[in-house]
mmCIF file of C-alpha atoms in Angstrom:
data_model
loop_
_atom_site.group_PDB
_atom_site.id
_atom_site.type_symbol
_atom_site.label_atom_id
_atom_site.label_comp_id
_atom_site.label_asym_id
_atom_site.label_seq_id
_atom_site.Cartn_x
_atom_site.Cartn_y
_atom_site.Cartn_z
ATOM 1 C CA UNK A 1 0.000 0.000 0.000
ATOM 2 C CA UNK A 2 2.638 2.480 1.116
ATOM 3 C CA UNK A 3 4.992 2.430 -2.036
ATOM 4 C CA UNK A 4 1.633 2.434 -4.505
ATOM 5 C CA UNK A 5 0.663 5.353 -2.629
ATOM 6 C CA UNK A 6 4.272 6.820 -2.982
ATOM 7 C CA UNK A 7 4.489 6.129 -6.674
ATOM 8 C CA UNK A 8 0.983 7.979 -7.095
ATOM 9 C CA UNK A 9 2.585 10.773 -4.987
ATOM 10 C CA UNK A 10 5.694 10.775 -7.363
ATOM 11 C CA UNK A 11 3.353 10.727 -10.691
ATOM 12 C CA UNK A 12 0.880 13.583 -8.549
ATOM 13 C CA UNK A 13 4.509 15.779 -8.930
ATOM 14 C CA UNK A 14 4.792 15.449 -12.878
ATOM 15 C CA UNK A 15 0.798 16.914 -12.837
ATOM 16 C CA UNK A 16 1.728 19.731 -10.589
ATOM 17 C CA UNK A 17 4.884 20.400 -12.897
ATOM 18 C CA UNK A 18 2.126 19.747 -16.182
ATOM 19 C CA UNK A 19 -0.433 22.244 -14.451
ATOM 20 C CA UNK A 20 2.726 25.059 -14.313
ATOM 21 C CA UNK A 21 4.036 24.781 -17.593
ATOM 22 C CA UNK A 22 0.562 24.939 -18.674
ATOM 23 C CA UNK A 23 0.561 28.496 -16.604
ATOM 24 C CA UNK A 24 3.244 29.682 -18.044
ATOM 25 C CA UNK A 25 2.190 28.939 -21.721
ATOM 26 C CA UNK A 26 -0.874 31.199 -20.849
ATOM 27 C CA UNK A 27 -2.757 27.694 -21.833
ATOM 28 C CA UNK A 28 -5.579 27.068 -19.850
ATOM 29 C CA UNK A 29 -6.112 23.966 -21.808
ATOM 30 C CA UNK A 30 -2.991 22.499 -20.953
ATOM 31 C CA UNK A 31 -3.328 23.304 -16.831
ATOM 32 C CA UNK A 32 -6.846 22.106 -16.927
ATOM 33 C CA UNK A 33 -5.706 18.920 -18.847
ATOM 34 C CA UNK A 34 -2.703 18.046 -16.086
ATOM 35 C CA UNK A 35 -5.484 18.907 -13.249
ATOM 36 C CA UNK A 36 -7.919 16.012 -14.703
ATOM 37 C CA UNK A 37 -5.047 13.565 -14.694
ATOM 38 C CA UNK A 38 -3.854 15.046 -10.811
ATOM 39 C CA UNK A 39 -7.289 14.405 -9.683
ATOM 40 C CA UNK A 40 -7.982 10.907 -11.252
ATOM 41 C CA UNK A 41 -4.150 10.568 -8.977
ATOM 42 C CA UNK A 42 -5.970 12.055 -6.345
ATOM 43 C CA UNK A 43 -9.000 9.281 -6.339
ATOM 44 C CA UNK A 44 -6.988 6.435 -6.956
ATOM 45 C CA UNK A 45 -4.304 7.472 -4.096
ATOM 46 C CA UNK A 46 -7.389 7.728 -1.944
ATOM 47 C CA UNK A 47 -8.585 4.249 -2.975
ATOM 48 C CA UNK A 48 -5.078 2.570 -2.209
ATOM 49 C CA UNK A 49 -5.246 4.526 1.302
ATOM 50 C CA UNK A 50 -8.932 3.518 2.360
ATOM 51 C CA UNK A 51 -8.309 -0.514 1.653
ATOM 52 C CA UNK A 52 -5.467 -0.204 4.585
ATOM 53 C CA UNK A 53 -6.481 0.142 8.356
ATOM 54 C CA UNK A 54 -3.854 2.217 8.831
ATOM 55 C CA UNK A 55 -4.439 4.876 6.304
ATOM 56 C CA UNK A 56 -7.830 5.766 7.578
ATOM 57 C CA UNK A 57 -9.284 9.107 8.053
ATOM 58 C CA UNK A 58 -12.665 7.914 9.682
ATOM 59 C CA UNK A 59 -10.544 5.840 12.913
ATOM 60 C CA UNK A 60 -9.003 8.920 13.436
ATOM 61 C CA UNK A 61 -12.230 10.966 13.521
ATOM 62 C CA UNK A 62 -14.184 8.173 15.469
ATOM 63 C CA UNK A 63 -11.513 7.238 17.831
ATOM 64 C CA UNK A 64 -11.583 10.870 18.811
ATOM 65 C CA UNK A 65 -15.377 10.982 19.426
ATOM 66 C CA UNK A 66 -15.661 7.754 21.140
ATOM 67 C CA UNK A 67 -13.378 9.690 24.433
ATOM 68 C CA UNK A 68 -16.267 12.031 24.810
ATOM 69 C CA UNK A 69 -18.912 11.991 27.599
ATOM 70 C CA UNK A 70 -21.411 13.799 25.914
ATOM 71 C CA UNK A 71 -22.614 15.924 22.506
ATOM 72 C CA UNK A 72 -20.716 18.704 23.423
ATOM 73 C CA UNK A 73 -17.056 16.923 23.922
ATOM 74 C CA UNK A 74 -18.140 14.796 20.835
ATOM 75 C CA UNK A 75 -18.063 17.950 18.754
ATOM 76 C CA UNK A 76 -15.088 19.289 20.107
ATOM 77 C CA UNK A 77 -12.553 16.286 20.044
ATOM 78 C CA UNK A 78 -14.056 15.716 16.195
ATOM 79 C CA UNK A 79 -12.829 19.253 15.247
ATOM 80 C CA UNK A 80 -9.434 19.097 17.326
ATOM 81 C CA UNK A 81 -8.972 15.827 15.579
ATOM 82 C CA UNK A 82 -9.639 17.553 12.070
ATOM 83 C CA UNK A 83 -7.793 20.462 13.058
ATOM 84 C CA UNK A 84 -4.636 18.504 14.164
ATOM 85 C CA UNK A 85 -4.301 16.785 10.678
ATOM 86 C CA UNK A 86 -4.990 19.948 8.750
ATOM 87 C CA UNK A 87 -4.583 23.613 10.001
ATOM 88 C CA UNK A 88 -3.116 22.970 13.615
ATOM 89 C CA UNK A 89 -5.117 26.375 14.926
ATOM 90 C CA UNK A 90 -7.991 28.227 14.089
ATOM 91 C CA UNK A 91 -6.736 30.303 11.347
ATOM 92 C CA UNK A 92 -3.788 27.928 9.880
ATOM 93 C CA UNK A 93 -1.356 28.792 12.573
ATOM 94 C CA UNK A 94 1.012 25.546 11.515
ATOM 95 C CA UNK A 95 -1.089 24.475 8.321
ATOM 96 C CA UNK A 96 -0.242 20.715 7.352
ATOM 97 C CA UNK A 97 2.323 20.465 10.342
ATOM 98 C CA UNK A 98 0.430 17.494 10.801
ATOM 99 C CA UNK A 99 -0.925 16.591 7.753
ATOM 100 C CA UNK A 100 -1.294 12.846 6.824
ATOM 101 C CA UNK A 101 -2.207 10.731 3.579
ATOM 102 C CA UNK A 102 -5.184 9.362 4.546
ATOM 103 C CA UNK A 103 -8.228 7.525 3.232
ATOM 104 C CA UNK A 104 -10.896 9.977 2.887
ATOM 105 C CA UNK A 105 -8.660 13.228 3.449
ATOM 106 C CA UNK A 106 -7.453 12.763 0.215
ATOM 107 C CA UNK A 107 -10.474 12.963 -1.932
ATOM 108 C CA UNK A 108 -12.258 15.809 0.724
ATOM 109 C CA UNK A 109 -9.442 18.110 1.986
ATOM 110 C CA UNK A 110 -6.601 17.648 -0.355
ATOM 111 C CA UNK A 111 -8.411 17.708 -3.878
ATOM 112 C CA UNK A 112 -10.823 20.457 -3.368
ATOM 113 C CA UNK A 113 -7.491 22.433 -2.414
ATOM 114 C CA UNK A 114 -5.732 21.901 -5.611
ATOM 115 C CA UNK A 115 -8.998 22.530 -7.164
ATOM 116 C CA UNK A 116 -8.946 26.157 -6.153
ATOM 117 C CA UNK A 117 -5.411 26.226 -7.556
ATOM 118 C CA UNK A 118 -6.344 25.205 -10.749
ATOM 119 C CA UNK A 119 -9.638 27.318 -11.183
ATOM 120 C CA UNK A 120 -6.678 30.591 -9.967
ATOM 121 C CA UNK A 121 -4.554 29.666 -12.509
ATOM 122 C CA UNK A 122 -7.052 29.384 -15.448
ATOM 123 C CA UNK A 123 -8.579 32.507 -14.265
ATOM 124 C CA UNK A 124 -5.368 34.446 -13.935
ATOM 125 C CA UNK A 125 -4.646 33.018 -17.581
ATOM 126 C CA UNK A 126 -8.414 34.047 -18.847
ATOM 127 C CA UNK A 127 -8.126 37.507 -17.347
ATOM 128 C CA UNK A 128 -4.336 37.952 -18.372
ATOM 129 C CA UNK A 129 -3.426 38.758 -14.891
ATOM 130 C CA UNK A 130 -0.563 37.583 -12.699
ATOM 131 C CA UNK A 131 -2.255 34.727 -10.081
ATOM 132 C CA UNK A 132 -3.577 36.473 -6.989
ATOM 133 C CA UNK A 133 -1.809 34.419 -4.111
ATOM 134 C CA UNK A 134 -3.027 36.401 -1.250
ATOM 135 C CA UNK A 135 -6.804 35.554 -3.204
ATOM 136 C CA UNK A 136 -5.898 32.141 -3.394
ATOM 137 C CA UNK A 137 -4.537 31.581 0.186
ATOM 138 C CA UNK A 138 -8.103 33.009 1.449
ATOM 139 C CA UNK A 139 -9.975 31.137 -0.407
ATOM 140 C CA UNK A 140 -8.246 27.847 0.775
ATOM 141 C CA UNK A 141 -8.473 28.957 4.465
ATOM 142 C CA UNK A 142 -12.074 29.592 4.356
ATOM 143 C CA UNK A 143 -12.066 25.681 2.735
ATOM 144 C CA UNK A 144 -9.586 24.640 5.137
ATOM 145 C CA UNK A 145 -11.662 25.954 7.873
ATOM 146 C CA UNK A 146 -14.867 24.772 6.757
ATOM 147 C CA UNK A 147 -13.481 20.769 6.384
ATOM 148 C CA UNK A 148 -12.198 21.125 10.217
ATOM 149 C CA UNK A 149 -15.725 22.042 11.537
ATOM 150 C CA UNK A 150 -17.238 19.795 9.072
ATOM 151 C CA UNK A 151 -19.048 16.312 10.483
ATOM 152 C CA UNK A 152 -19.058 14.156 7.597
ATOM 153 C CA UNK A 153 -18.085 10.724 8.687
ATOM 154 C CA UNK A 154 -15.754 8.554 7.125
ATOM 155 C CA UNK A 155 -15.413 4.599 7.057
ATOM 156 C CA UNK A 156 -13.338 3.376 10.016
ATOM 157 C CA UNK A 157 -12.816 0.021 8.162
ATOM 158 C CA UNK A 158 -10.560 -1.022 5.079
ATOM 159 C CA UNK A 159 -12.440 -0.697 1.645
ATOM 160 C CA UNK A 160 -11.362 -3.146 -0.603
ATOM 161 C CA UNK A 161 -8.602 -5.100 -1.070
ATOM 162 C CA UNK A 162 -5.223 -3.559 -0.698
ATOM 163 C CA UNK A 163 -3.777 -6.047 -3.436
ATOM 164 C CA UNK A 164 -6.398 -5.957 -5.993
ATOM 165 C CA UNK A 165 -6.544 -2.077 -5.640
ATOM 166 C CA UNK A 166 -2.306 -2.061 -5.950
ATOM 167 C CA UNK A 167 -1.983 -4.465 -9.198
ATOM 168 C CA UNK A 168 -4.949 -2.583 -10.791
ATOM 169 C CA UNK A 169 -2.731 0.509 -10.301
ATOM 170 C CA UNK A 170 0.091 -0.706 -11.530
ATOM 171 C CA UNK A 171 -1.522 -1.959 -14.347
ATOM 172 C CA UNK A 172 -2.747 1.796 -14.863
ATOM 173 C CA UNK A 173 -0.135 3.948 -14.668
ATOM 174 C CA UNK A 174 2.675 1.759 -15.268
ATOM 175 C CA UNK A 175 5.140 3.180 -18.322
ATOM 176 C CA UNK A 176 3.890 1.256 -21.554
ATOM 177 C CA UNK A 177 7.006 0.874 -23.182
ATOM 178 C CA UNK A 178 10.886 0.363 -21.261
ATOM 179 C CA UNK A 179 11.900 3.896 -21.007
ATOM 180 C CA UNK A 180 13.105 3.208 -17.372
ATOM 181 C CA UNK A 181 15.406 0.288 -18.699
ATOM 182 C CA UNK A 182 18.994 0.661 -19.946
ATOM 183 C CA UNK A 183 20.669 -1.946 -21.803
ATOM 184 C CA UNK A 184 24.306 -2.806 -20.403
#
């Protein structure tokens, strides 16, 4: 599980680099194009992550809520546990000190985030203007913020089967020809 979700992570860099040349070729075809392909990364990292026990957002959450004594303390220790992952403080004081590759913050947190980035950059490209990073940064707080004192729930038990998922991957995003391979 861990060195699928690496290699995703690796191929999730090549997108980002995609999405900025795209940028800087004032193409917003060419950043939205790398974004589709970071996102598809995005679900199928958060696949990979949600068929191991280990990787999951919703024990987190629920092993949080399960200390409290009552409503109250339930709502609290769910956001401290969201906040601890994400932000670490009310207003970002330490964002992603903590952060973790989860199963189900991938696909909630993480993607909407790059989503934003993309829909800045295509604007800033569409409007022929330089990308607005204090903009930007808002506009992922208030999301950032919003996810921590969200209470969606998220499955505290593997989904799928961490093999299948991994060879289907492979399978997927594995180079189609030997470009990695030198003769000797």
């Amino acid at each position: 599980m861990d060195v699928t979700r690496q290699s995703l992570q690796l191929i999730a860099i090549t997108n980002y680099d995609d999405m900025i040349a795209g940028f800087k070729a004032n193409s917003t075809s060419a950043v939205q194009a790398a974004a589709v392909k970071l996102y598809e990364v995005f679900v199928d990292m958060d696949a990979i992550l949600s068929s191991n026990q280990y990787f999951l957002l919703g024990h987190w959450l629920n092993s949080a809520k399960a200390l409290a004594t009552n409503s109250q303390e339930k709502e609290l220790y769910e956001y401290n546990a969201r906040n601890q992952v994400t932000l670490w403080g009310p207003r970002g004081n330490i964002d992603d000190y903590a952060n973790k590759m989860w199963g189900g913050l991938v696909n909630t947190y993480y993607k909407p985030r790059w989503e934003l980035f993309e829909s800045y950059l295509v604007d800033a490209i569409s409007n022929g203007t330089k990308f607005n990073r204090d903009k930007f940064n808002a506009a992922v707080l208030d999301h950032e913020t919003k996810w921590t004192q969200g209470t969606a729930s998220f499955p505290d038990a593997p989904v799928g089967d961490t093999l299948t998922i991994a060879k289907k991957l492979h399978g997927k995003y594995r180079p189609k020809n030997d470009q990695f391979f030198v003769a000797l």
